[in-house]
Coordinates of C-alpha atoms in Angstrom, one line a residue:
Chain A
M11 CA 99.9 134.9 96.0
S12 CA 97.9 131.6 96.5
K13 CA 95.4 130.7 93.8
Y14 CA 92.8 129.1 96.1
E15 CA 93.3 129.7 99.6
G16 CA 90.6 132.1 101.0
R17 CA 89.0 132.1 97.5
P18 CA 85.9 129.7 97.6
D19 CA 84.6 131.1 94.3
A20 CA 87.8 130.1 92.6
V21 CA 87.6 126.8 94.2
Q22 CA 84.0 126.3 93.1
A23 CA 84.8 127.3 89.5
L24 CA 86.9 124.3 89.2
V25 CA 83.8 122.1 89.1
R26 CA 81.5 122.6 86.0
D27 CA 78.5 120.6 85.0
T28 CA 80.4 118.2 82.9
E29 CA 84.1 118.8 83.5
V30 CA 86.5 119.5 86.3
H31 CA 89.9 121.3 86.2
K32 CA 93.2 119.5 86.2
D33 CA 94.4 121.4 89.3
L34 CA 92.0 119.1 91.3
Y35 CA 94.5 116.3 90.8
I36 CA 97.9 118.2 90.5
D37 CA 97.9 121.3 92.5
P38 CA 99.7 121.0 95.9
E39 CA 97.8 123.9 97.3
L40 CA 94.5 122.3 96.6
F41 CA 95.8 119.2 98.3
E42 CA 96.5 121.1 101.4
L43 CA 93.1 122.7 101.3
E44 CA 91.5 119.3 100.9
M45 CA 93.2 118.3 104.1
E46 CA 92.2 121.4 105.9
H47 CA 88.6 121.6 104.8
L48 CA 87.2 118.5 102.9
F49 CA 88.8 115.9 105.2
A50 CA 87.6 118.0 108.2
N51 CA 84.1 118.8 107.1
T52 CA 83.1 115.3 106.0
W53 CA 82.9 112.0 108.0
I54 CA 86.1 110.0 107.5
Y55 CA 86.4 106.3 108.2
V56 CA 88.9 105.6 111.0
G57 CA 88.7 101.8 111.5
H58 CA 86.5 98.9 112.6
A59 CA 85.6 98.3 116.2
S60 CA 86.9 94.7 115.9
Q61 CA 90.4 96.0 115.5
V62 CA 90.2 97.1 119.1
P63 CA 88.2 94.5 120.9
N64 CA 89.6 94.9 124.4
K65 CA 90.0 97.9 126.7
G66 CA 93.2 99.5 126.0
D67 CA 93.5 98.1 122.6
Y68 CA 94.6 100.7 120.0
Y69 CA 95.0 101.2 116.4
T70 CA 97.0 104.1 114.8
T71 CA 96.2 105.8 111.5
T72 CA 95.5 109.0 109.8
V73 CA 92.4 111.1 109.0
G74 CA 93.4 113.1 105.9
T75 CA 97.1 113.7 106.9
Q76 CA 96.2 114.0 110.8
P77 CA 97.8 111.3 112.9
V78 CA 95.1 109.7 115.1
V79 CA 94.7 106.8 117.4
M80 CA 91.5 104.8 117.8
V81 CA 91.4 103.2 121.3
R82 CA 89.0 101.1 123.3
H83 CA 88.5 103.2 126.5
T84 CA 88.1 101.8 130.0
D85 CA 84.3 102.3 129.9
G86 CA 84.2 100.1 126.7
S87 CA 83.4 102.9 124.3
V88 CA 85.8 103.6 121.2
K89 CA 87.7 107.0 121.2
V90 CA 89.6 108.7 118.5
L91 CA 92.4 110.9 119.7
Y92 CA 95.0 113.0 117.8
N93 CA 98.2 111.0 118.3
R94 CA 100.1 113.9 119.7
C95 CA 101.7 114.4 123.1
P96 CA 100.3 117.7 124.3
H97 CA 103.8 118.4 125.7
K98 CA 106.2 118.3 122.8
G99 CA 104.3 116.8 120.0
T100 CA 105.7 113.3 120.0
K101 CA 103.3 110.6 118.6
V102 CA 102.4 108.8 121.8
A103 CA 101.1 105.5 120.4
G104 CA 104.0 104.0 118.3
E105 CA 102.8 100.7 116.9
V106 CA 100.2 100.3 114.2
C107 CA 98.2 98.3 116.8
G108 CA 98.6 97.1 120.4
N109 CA 97.4 97.3 123.9
T110 CA 98.3 100.2 126.0
G111 CA 96.7 99.0 129.3
K112 CA 94.9 101.7 131.3
F113 CA 96.9 104.6 130.1
F114 CA 99.2 105.9 127.3
R115 CA 102.6 106.9 128.3
C116 CA 104.7 109.1 126.0
P117 CA 108.1 107.7 125.2
Y118 CA 109.9 111.1 125.5
H119 CA 109.1 112.5 129.0
A120 CA 106.7 109.8 130.4
W121 CA 103.6 112.1 130.5
T122 CA 100.6 109.7 130.8
F123 CA 97.1 109.8 129.5
K124 CA 93.9 107.9 130.2
T125 CA 92.5 106.3 127.1
D126 CA 90.1 109.2 126.7
G127 CA 93.2 111.3 126.4
S128 CA 92.9 113.3 129.7
L129 CA 96.1 113.9 131.4
L130 CA 96.9 111.3 134.1
S131 CA 100.3 112.4 135.4
V132 CA 103.4 114.3 134.7
P133 CA 106.9 113.3 136.2
L134 CA 108.4 116.0 138.6
K135 CA 105.0 117.8 138.6
K136 CA 106.2 120.3 141.1
G137 CA 108.2 122.0 138.5
Y138 CA 105.1 123.3 137.0
D139 CA 103.8 124.8 140.2
N140 CA 102.9 128.5 139.8
T141 CA 103.6 128.3 136.0
G142 CA 99.9 128.5 135.0
F143 CA 100.0 124.8 134.0
E144 CA 96.4 124.0 135.1
S145 CA 95.1 126.5 132.5
C146 CA 97.5 125.8 129.7
E147 CA 96.7 123.7 126.6
A148 CA 99.2 120.9 127.5
S149 CA 97.2 120.2 130.7
Q150 CA 94.2 119.2 128.6
G151 CA 95.9 116.0 127.6
M152 CA 95.8 114.4 124.2
A153 CA 93.1 116.1 122.1
P154 CA 90.0 114.1 121.2
V155 CA 88.8 114.3 117.7
A156 CA 85.8 116.6 117.6
A157 CA 83.1 114.2 116.5
V158 CA 83.1 110.4 116.4
H159 CA 80.3 108.1 115.4
T160 CA 80.4 104.3 115.4
Y161 CA 77.8 102.8 113.0
R162 CA 77.6 98.9 113.3
D163 CA 81.1 98.8 114.4
F164 CA 82.4 101.1 111.6
V165 CA 84.1 104.1 113.2
F166 CA 84.0 107.3 111.5
C167 CA 85.0 110.8 112.7
R168 CA 84.6 114.5 111.6
L169 CA 87.6 116.7 112.6
N170 CA 85.6 120.0 112.7
A171 CA 83.5 120.5 115.8
Q172 CA 80.7 122.0 113.6
G173 CA 79.3 120.5 110.5
V174 CA 77.0 118.0 108.9
G175 CA 75.6 115.2 111.1
F176 CA 76.6 111.7 110.5
E177 CA 73.1 110.4 109.5
E178 CA 72.5 113.4 107.4
F179 CA 75.8 113.1 105.7
F180 CA 75.5 109.4 104.8
G181 CA 71.7 109.0 104.6
P182 CA 70.5 106.0 102.7
S183 CA 74.0 105.0 101.6
L184 CA 74.5 103.3 105.0
S185 CA 72.3 100.5 103.5
T186 CA 75.5 99.0 102.0
I187 CA 77.0 98.7 105.4
D188 CA 73.9 97.3 106.6
N189 CA 73.7 94.6 103.9
M190 CA 77.4 93.6 104.5
V191 CA 76.8 93.3 108.3
E192 CA 73.5 91.3 107.6
R193 CA 75.5 88.9 105.4
S194 CA 76.8 87.4 108.8
P195 CA 74.3 85.1 110.2
E196 CA 75.1 86.6 113.6
G197 CA 74.9 90.2 112.2
R198 CA 78.4 90.8 113.0
L199 CA 81.7 91.4 111.2
E200 CA 85.4 91.2 112.2
V201 CA 88.4 92.5 110.4
A202 CA 90.4 89.4 109.4
G203 CA 93.1 88.1 107.1
G204 CA 95.6 91.1 107.2
V205 CA 95.6 94.4 105.2
L206 CA 97.2 94.8 101.8
R207 CA 99.0 98.0 101.4
Y208 CA 99.6 99.4 97.9
M209 CA 101.4 102.7 97.2
H210 CA 100.2 104.7 94.3
H211 CA 102.0 107.7 92.7
C212 CA 98.8 109.6 91.8
N213 CA 96.1 111.6 93.3
W214 CA 93.6 110.0 95.6
K215 CA 90.6 111.1 93.7
M216 CA 91.8 109.0 90.6
L217 CA 91.1 105.9 92.7
V218 CA 87.8 107.2 94.0
D219 CA 86.6 108.1 90.5
N220 CA 87.7 104.7 89.3
Q221 CA 85.3 102.9 91.6
T222 CA 82.3 103.9 89.5
D223 CA 84.0 104.0 86.1
T224 CA 82.5 101.1 84.3
C225 CA 84.0 101.9 80.8
H226 CA 87.5 100.8 81.7
P227 CA 87.4 97.2 82.9
M228 CA 87.1 95.6 79.5
V229 CA 89.9 97.7 78.2
A230 CA 92.5 98.1 81.1
H231 CA 91.9 94.5 82.4
E232 CA 91.9 92.7 79.1
S233 CA 95.4 91.8 79.8
S234 CA 94.8 90.1 83.2
A235 CA 91.1 89.1 83.4
G236 CA 91.0 88.4 79.6
T237 CA 94.0 86.3 79.7
A238 CA 92.6 84.3 82.6
V239 CA 89.4 83.7 80.8
R240 CA 91.5 82.6 77.8
V241 CA 93.9 80.3 79.6
W242 CA 90.9 78.8 81.4
K243 CA 89.2 77.9 78.1
E244 CA 92.3 75.6 77.3
A245 CA 91.7 73.6 80.4
P246 CA 90.5 70.0 79.7
E247 CA 86.7 69.5 79.6
G248 CA 85.2 68.8 82.8
T249 CA 87.8 70.5 84.9
P250 CA 86.0 72.4 87.8
K251 CA 86.0 76.1 87.3
P252 CA 88.4 77.5 89.9
M253 CA 87.4 80.3 92.2
A254 CA 90.1 82.6 90.7
V255 CA 88.5 82.3 87.2
E256 CA 85.2 83.0 88.7
L257 CA 86.6 86.2 90.3
F258 CA 88.4 87.3 87.3
A259 CA 85.9 86.6 84.4
P260 CA 83.3 89.3 85.0
F261 CA 85.9 92.1 84.6
V262 CA 86.0 91.5 80.9
N263 CA 82.1 91.4 80.5
P264 CA 81.0 93.5 77.6
Y265 CA 79.6 97.1 77.9
E266 CA 76.0 96.1 77.8
F267 CA 76.6 94.1 81.1
F268 CA 77.8 97.3 82.8
E269 CA 75.1 99.5 81.3
N270 CA 72.5 97.1 82.5
M271 CA 73.9 96.8 86.1
G272 CA 73.1 100.3 86.9
I273 CA 74.5 102.9 89.2
R274 CA 72.7 104.5 92.2
V275 CA 73.5 108.0 93.1
W276 CA 72.9 109.3 96.7
D277 CA 73.5 112.8 98.1
N278 CA 76.9 114.2 99.3
G279 CA 79.0 112.2 96.9
H280 CA 78.0 108.7 97.8
G281 CA 76.8 106.1 95.3
H282 CA 77.3 102.6 94.1
T283 CA 77.7 100.6 90.9
G284 CA 75.8 97.3 90.8
V285 CA 72.0 98.0 91.2
A286 CA 70.4 95.3 89.1
D287 CA 73.4 93.1 88.5
S288 CA 77.2 93.2 89.2
I289 CA 80.4 91.4 88.8
H290 CA 79.8 89.9 92.2
A291 CA 76.3 88.5 91.3
A292 CA 77.2 85.0 89.9
Y293 CA 79.7 83.5 92.4
S294 CA 79.1 79.8 93.2
P295 CA 77.1 79.2 96.3
V296 CA 79.1 78.3 99.5
P297 CA 78.0 75.0 101.0
G298 CA 75.9 75.4 104.1
Y299 CA 75.8 79.2 104.0
F300 CA 72.3 79.8 102.6
E301 CA 70.9 77.4 105.2
Q302 CA 72.6 79.4 108.0
M303 CA 71.2 82.6 106.6
V304 CA 67.6 81.2 106.4
A305 CA 68.0 79.9 110.0
A306 CA 69.0 83.4 111.1
Y307 CA 66.8 85.5 109.1
G308 CA 64.1 83.5 107.5
E309 CA 64.0 82.5 103.8
E310 CA 62.5 85.7 102.5
R311 CA 64.8 88.0 104.2
A312 CA 67.9 85.9 103.6
K313 CA 67.1 85.9 99.9
R314 CA 66.8 89.7 99.9
I315 CA 70.1 90.1 101.8
L316 CA 72.0 87.8 99.5
G317 CA 70.1 89.3 96.4
E318 CA 71.9 92.7 97.0
V319 CA 74.7 92.5 94.6
R320 CA 76.1 95.9 94.9
H321 CA 79.5 96.2 93.2
N322 CA 81.5 99.4 94.4
T323 CA 79.9 101.6 97.0
V324 CA 81.7 105.0 97.3
Y325 CA 81.5 106.6 100.6
F326 CA 82.7 110.0 99.9
P327 CA 85.4 111.2 100.1
N328 CA 87.9 108.2 100.5
I329 CA 86.6 104.7 101.1
M330 CA 84.8 102.0 98.9
V331 CA 82.9 99.2 100.3
K332 CA 82.0 95.9 98.5
G333 CA 79.2 94.3 100.5
P334 CA 78.8 90.9 98.7
I335 CA 82.6 90.3 99.0
Q336 CA 83.2 91.9 102.5
T337 CA 85.9 94.3 101.5
L338 CA 86.6 97.8 102.3
R339 CA 89.3 99.9 100.6
R340 CA 90.7 103.1 102.0
F341 CA 92.4 105.7 99.7
L342 CA 94.7 107.5 102.1
P343 CA 96.0 110.8 100.8
L344 CA 99.6 111.5 101.2
A345 CA 100.3 114.2 98.7
A346 CA 98.7 115.6 95.5
D347 CA 100.5 112.8 93.7
K348 CA 100.8 110.1 96.3
T349 CA 98.2 107.8 97.7
L350 CA 98.3 104.7 99.9
V351 CA 95.7 102.2 99.2
E352 CA 94.6 99.7 102.0
S353 CA 92.4 96.8 101.2
W354 CA 90.7 95.5 104.4
T355 CA 88.7 92.2 104.5
F356 CA 86.1 91.0 106.9
R357 CA 85.0 87.7 108.3
L358 CA 81.2 87.2 108.4
V359 CA 80.9 86.0 111.9
G360 CA 79.3 82.6 112.1
A361 CA 79.6 81.9 108.4
P362 CA 81.8 79.3 106.7
D363 CA 85.5 80.1 106.3
L364 CA 85.2 79.8 102.5
L365 CA 83.6 83.2 102.4
L366 CA 86.7 84.7 104.0
E367 CA 89.0 82.7 101.8
R368 CA 87.1 84.0 98.8
T369 CA 87.4 87.7 99.7
L370 CA 91.1 87.3 100.5
M371 CA 91.7 85.7 97.1
Y372 CA 89.7 88.5 95.5
S373 CA 91.9 91.2 97.3
R374 CA 95.0 89.3 96.4
L375 CA 94.1 88.9 92.7
V376 CA 92.7 92.4 92.2
N377 CA 94.0 94.9 94.9
A378 CA 97.5 93.7 95.9
P379 CA 100.8 95.4 94.7
T380 CA 101.4 91.9 93.3
S381 CA 97.9 91.9 91.6
V382 CA 97.9 91.8 87.8
V383 CA 94.4 93.6 87.7
G384 CA 95.7 96.5 89.9
H385 CA 98.9 96.9 87.8
D386 CA 97.0 98.1 84.9
D387 CA 94.8 100.4 87.0
L388 CA 97.8 101.9 88.6
E389 CA 99.5 102.3 85.2
V390 CA 96.6 104.4 83.8
Y391 CA 96.4 106.6 87.0
E392 CA 100.1 107.3 87.0
R393 CA 100.0 108.2 83.2
A394 CA 97.1 110.4 84.0
Q395 CA 99.0 112.0 86.9
E396 CA 101.8 112.9 84.3
G397 CA 99.6 113.7 81.3
L398 CA 97.5 116.2 83.4
H399 CA 100.5 118.5 83.6
A400 CA 100.2 119.1 79.7
R401 CA 99.4 122.7 78.8
G402 CA 97.3 121.8 75.8
R403 CA 94.2 120.9 77.8
D404 CA 93.0 122.1 81.3
W405 CA 89.7 120.1 81.8
I406 CA 88.8 116.5 82.5
N407 CA 85.6 115.4 81.0
V408 CA 83.0 113.7 83.2
G409 CA 80.0 114.4 80.9
R410 CA 79.1 110.9 79.9
L411 CA 75.2 110.6 80.0
Y412 CA 74.8 114.1 81.5
D413 CA 71.3 115.5 81.9
P414 CA 70.9 119.1 83.1
A415 CA 67.8 117.8 85.1
E416 CA 70.1 115.6 87.3
R417 CA 71.2 118.5 89.5
G418 CA 69.5 118.3 92.8
Q419 CA 68.2 114.8 92.2
V420 CA 69.3 112.3 94.9
N421 CA 68.7 108.5 95.4
V422 CA 68.3 107.8 91.7
A423 CA 69.3 104.7 89.8
T424 CA 70.7 105.3 86.4
N425 CA 72.6 103.7 83.4
G426 CA 75.5 101.7 84.7
T427 CA 78.0 103.6 82.4
S428 CA 76.9 107.0 83.4
E429 CA 79.3 109.4 85.0
W430 CA 76.6 111.0 87.1
Q431 CA 78.1 109.4 90.3
M432 CA 81.4 111.1 89.5
R433 CA 79.7 114.3 89.0
N434 CA 78.0 113.8 92.3
Q435 CA 81.3 113.3 93.9
F436 CA 82.7 116.6 92.4
R437 CA 79.6 118.5 93.5
A438 CA 80.2 117.2 97.0
W439 CA 83.9 118.0 96.7
A440 CA 83.1 121.7 96.0
K441 CA 80.5 121.9 98.6
Y442 CA 82.7 120.6 101.5
M443 CA 85.9 122.2 100.3
T444 CA 84.1 125.6 100.5
A445 CA 81.8 125.0 103.5
S446 CA 84.1 126.4 106.0
M447 CA 86.2 128.6 103.8
K448 CA 85.6 132.3 103.9
E449 CA 86.2 134.8 101.1
G450 CA 89.6 136.5 101.6
V451 CA 90.4 134.8 104.8
R452 CA 93.7 133.1 105.2
T453 CA 93.1 130.3 107.6
Chain B
M18 CA 114.6 57.0 92.2
T19 CA 117.1 59.4 90.7
S20 CA 119.2 60.9 93.4
F21 CA 120.6 64.3 93.3
A22 CA 123.8 65.6 94.8
D23 CA 123.8 68.8 96.9
K24 CA 125.7 70.6 94.0
E25 CA 122.9 69.6 91.5
L26 CA 120.2 71.0 93.8
V27 CA 122.0 74.3 94.3
D28 CA 122.7 74.7 90.6
F29 CA 119.0 74.2 90.0
V30 CA 118.1 77.1 92.2
Y31 CA 120.7 79.2 90.5
A32 CA 119.5 78.2 87.1
E33 CA 115.8 79.0 88.0
A34 CA 116.9 82.6 88.9
R35 CA 118.7 83.0 85.7
M36 CA 115.6 82.0 83.6
L37 CA 113.7 84.7 85.3
D38 CA 116.5 87.3 84.8
E39 CA 116.7 86.3 81.1
Q40 CA 112.8 86.4 80.9
R41 CA 112.6 82.9 79.7
F42 CA 109.2 82.5 81.4
D43 CA 107.9 79.6 79.6
D44 CA 111.0 77.4 80.5
W45 CA 110.6 78.7 84.1
L46 CA 106.9 77.7 84.2
N47 CA 108.0 74.2 83.1
L48 CA 110.1 73.8 86.2
F49 CA 106.9 73.7 88.2
T50 CA 104.9 70.6 88.9
E51 CA 101.2 70.7 87.8
D52 CA 100.2 71.0 91.5
A53 CA 102.9 73.6 92.4
C54 CA 102.2 76.6 94.2
Y55 CA 104.2 80.0 94.3
W56 CA 103.7 81.7 97.7
M57 CA 104.7 85.3 98.9
P58 CA 103.4 85.7 102.4
L59 CA 102.3 89.1 103.6
A60 CA 103.2 88.4 107.4
P61 CA 106.5 87.4 108.7
G62 CA 106.5 83.7 109.4
Q63 CA 103.0 83.3 108.1
Q64 CA 101.7 79.7 108.3
D65 CA 98.2 80.0 106.9
P66 CA 97.9 81.0 103.2
R67 CA 94.2 80.4 103.1
L68 CA 92.5 82.6 105.9
H69 CA 95.3 85.1 106.0
T70 CA 96.0 87.0 102.7
S71 CA 99.4 87.0 100.9
L72 CA 101.2 89.0 98.4
L73 CA 100.9 86.0 96.1
Y74 CA 99.5 82.5 96.5
E75 CA 99.2 81.0 93.0
D76 CA 98.7 77.7 91.4
K77 CA 100.1 76.9 88.1
L78 CA 97.0 78.2 86.3
L79 CA 97.4 81.6 87.7
L80 CA 101.3 81.6 87.2
R81 CA 100.4 80.7 83.4
V82 CA 98.0 83.6 83.3
R83 CA 100.8 85.9 84.6
V84 CA 103.3 84.5 82.0
E85 CA 100.9 84.9 79.1
R86 CA 99.8 88.3 80.3
L87 CA 103.4 89.5 80.2
A88 CA 103.6 88.7 76.5
G89 CA 100.2 90.4 75.7
A90 CA 99.9 93.3 73.4
R91 CA 97.5 95.2 75.9
T92 CA 99.4 94.7 79.0
F93 CA 99.7 98.5 79.6
S94 CA 101.7 98.3 82.8
Q95 CA 104.4 96.5 80.9
Q96 CA 104.8 99.2 78.2
P97 CA 107.7 99.7 78.6
R98 CA 108.7 96.3 80.1
S99 CA 110.4 95.7 83.4
R100 CA 113.6 93.9 83.9
C101 CA 115.0 92.1 86.9
H102 CA 118.1 90.8 88.6
H103 CA 118.6 88.2 91.2
L104 CA 121.6 88.1 93.4
L105 CA 121.5 84.8 95.4
Q106 CA 123.6 83.8 98.4
Q107 CA 124.6 80.2 98.1
P108 CA 121.5 78.0 98.7
S109 CA 121.7 75.7 101.6
V110 CA 120.1 72.2 101.5
E111 CA 117.9 72.2 104.5
R112 CA 116.3 68.8 104.0
A113 CA 117.0 66.0 101.7
D114 CA 114.9 62.7 101.3
R115 CA 116.9 61.0 98.7
D116 CA 114.6 57.9 98.8
A117 CA 111.5 60.0 98.3
G118 CA 113.3 62.3 95.9
T119 CA 112.2 65.5 97.7
Y120 CA 114.5 68.3 98.8
T121 CA 114.1 71.6 100.5
L122 CA 116.6 74.5 99.9
R123 CA 116.7 77.9 101.4
T124 CA 118.4 80.8 99.7
A125 CA 119.0 84.5 100.8
F126 CA 118.6 86.9 98.0
H127 CA 118.6 90.5 96.9
Y128 CA 116.2 91.1 93.9
V129 CA 116.1 94.3 91.8
E130 CA 113.2 95.1 89.6
T131 CA 113.6 98.0 87.1
R132 CA 111.1 99.9 85.0
L133 CA 111.7 103.3 83.2
D134 CA 114.0 105.3 85.6
T135 CA 112.9 103.4 88.8
Q136 CA 115.0 100.7 90.3
T137 CA 113.5 98.9 93.4
L138 CA 115.4 96.6 95.7
F139 CA 113.8 93.8 97.6
A140 CA 115.5 91.5 100.1
G141 CA 114.4 88.2 101.3
W142 CA 114.6 84.4 101.4
A143 CA 113.4 81.9 99.0
T144 CA 112.5 78.4 100.1
H145 CA 112.2 75.8 97.3
E146 CA 110.5 72.4 97.9
L147 CA 111.7 70.2 95.0
V148 CA 110.5 66.8 93.9
T149 CA 111.8 64.4 91.3
Q150 CA 109.5 63.7 88.3
E151 CA 110.6 61.6 85.5
G152 CA 114.3 61.8 86.6
A153 CA 114.3 65.6 86.8
L154 CA 114.0 68.1 89.5
R155 CA 110.6 70.1 89.7
I156 CA 109.4 72.8 92.1
R157 CA 106.4 71.9 94.1
L158 CA 106.5 75.1 96.3
K159 CA 108.4 78.2 95.9
R160 CA 108.0 80.4 98.9
V161 CA 109.4 83.9 99.0
D162 CA 109.6 85.6 102.3
L163 CA 110.5 89.4 102.0
V164 CA 112.1 91.0 104.9
N165 CA 109.6 93.8 104.6
C166 CA 106.6 91.7 103.4
D167 CA 104.1 93.9 105.2
A168 CA 105.4 97.2 103.7
A169 CA 103.5 99.3 101.1
F170 CA 104.7 98.7 97.6
G171 CA 104.1 99.9 94.2
N172 CA 103.7 97.4 91.4
I173 CA 105.8 94.4 91.7
N174 CA 105.8 93.1 88.1
L175 CA 107.9 90.1 87.6
F176 CA 108.9 87.1 89.7
M177 CA 111.2 86.9 92.7

């Protein structure tokens, strides 16, 4: 008998005020239920419209564990379709990205589909005469994902036809995307510089939790950032500070820095570190950039845009955005103990190339499989993935700076080392896990 | 200008790999010029290390950080430590300017990295750009092209 399927009360009981049950991270059944409920009830990031600039351009990825293809339709709109031939199930779009022209053609039996998924043609069509083909599922073509919303070129989808609306789900958290877009003098971003892919043998939530965990950098990253700072101190006096040292150094700032930088907690699991200050706040100015921003927005607004120094913004459930350094990371769930992490970087259209160079260096130094910062993060996640199987303890503590009055409060800025944002994520987890789950019903 | 015979160039590449396998990282670091670079592209045939990201694109300062980090007491991802093994095909001398003392060698390799019970195999080609400094060979650029450079990897801990 299953522990959780059709038992919303049992799922809800895994999330307490200040702790969550270890099954969230290690139970394969809960993982399957996350894919069926959580990743279908919430708005999941698919990709950026700049990845499919021309009609017929497509990009294949997954939403939860569902194969999808994002495509620029002939009318210029971006569609998200399940990447499955309605005939025998073959994935229709084969490359990660490409251009399919005016239609998709399945490689198995050459059924073709318009770029909105509708069936265009079937070879030897006569063989289906008088078989009821017109009313069967296959004749409907490639299924579109139920709900798709493009916000400032960021394409999200919700797999379930019914559920929370896009604006209602994200609310004021969209201000981080706004800020990242506004950092371009032209108000436009483009995916650029390639995507770093990093395989983690741990649960996807460990990565999401870590985005607002400000008590680990000075411990876990002493070996990398701390060493970088120490080696730099040995450089001859007068040597210009390299960009790499500037990017590394704030990771080993003291606890006080992280307490003071603040965390903002929004509804539905979203939130961000870096309210008053952040590890991205003190980078050297890029020559010519501020002048471009003033020309585009006026001085006051330019200062306000660049004065937002948000560190990690969690868009629940599975992406993180760094506005000041134009990065988006996706935590793609593969299994209860396996997660693919993608680091995407953006060019601020119209801004100096040095900004792209800086985000690429950051990504390489911090988020690559060859990154010394990421190494120690992955090590602690994988140790947790093993350790959580221990019988001696069943719960994970997220009680730091808990206040019973925090329940129901949203859009609040709090102490930068609080675990409130993690608790916010777990409350949203329980809410969207159980939203479409009915007691005693096997789905 | 000291001139190096092909065999000396080839032996240099073998010796470099051996230093890595024997974890003599300080000696290894001394093989690099002060303006050297170690590059592992992310895309096949990548030409731009600046506006396209890479797995690694590090100057000597960052290489020194890596080497010192490996020896650190709180380098948790190296507790326990990794080990590695290079299997090199014979390097070929692609270019030799003996008057300028600069040489380019290309070496196909299989590289194995181990940690705990996991052994991971990587395959690719190393390109060494060597220069002559004070009568000795030094590396100005080591470029490592993996055959699956765009794959999703776990931690790659040591040096190829």
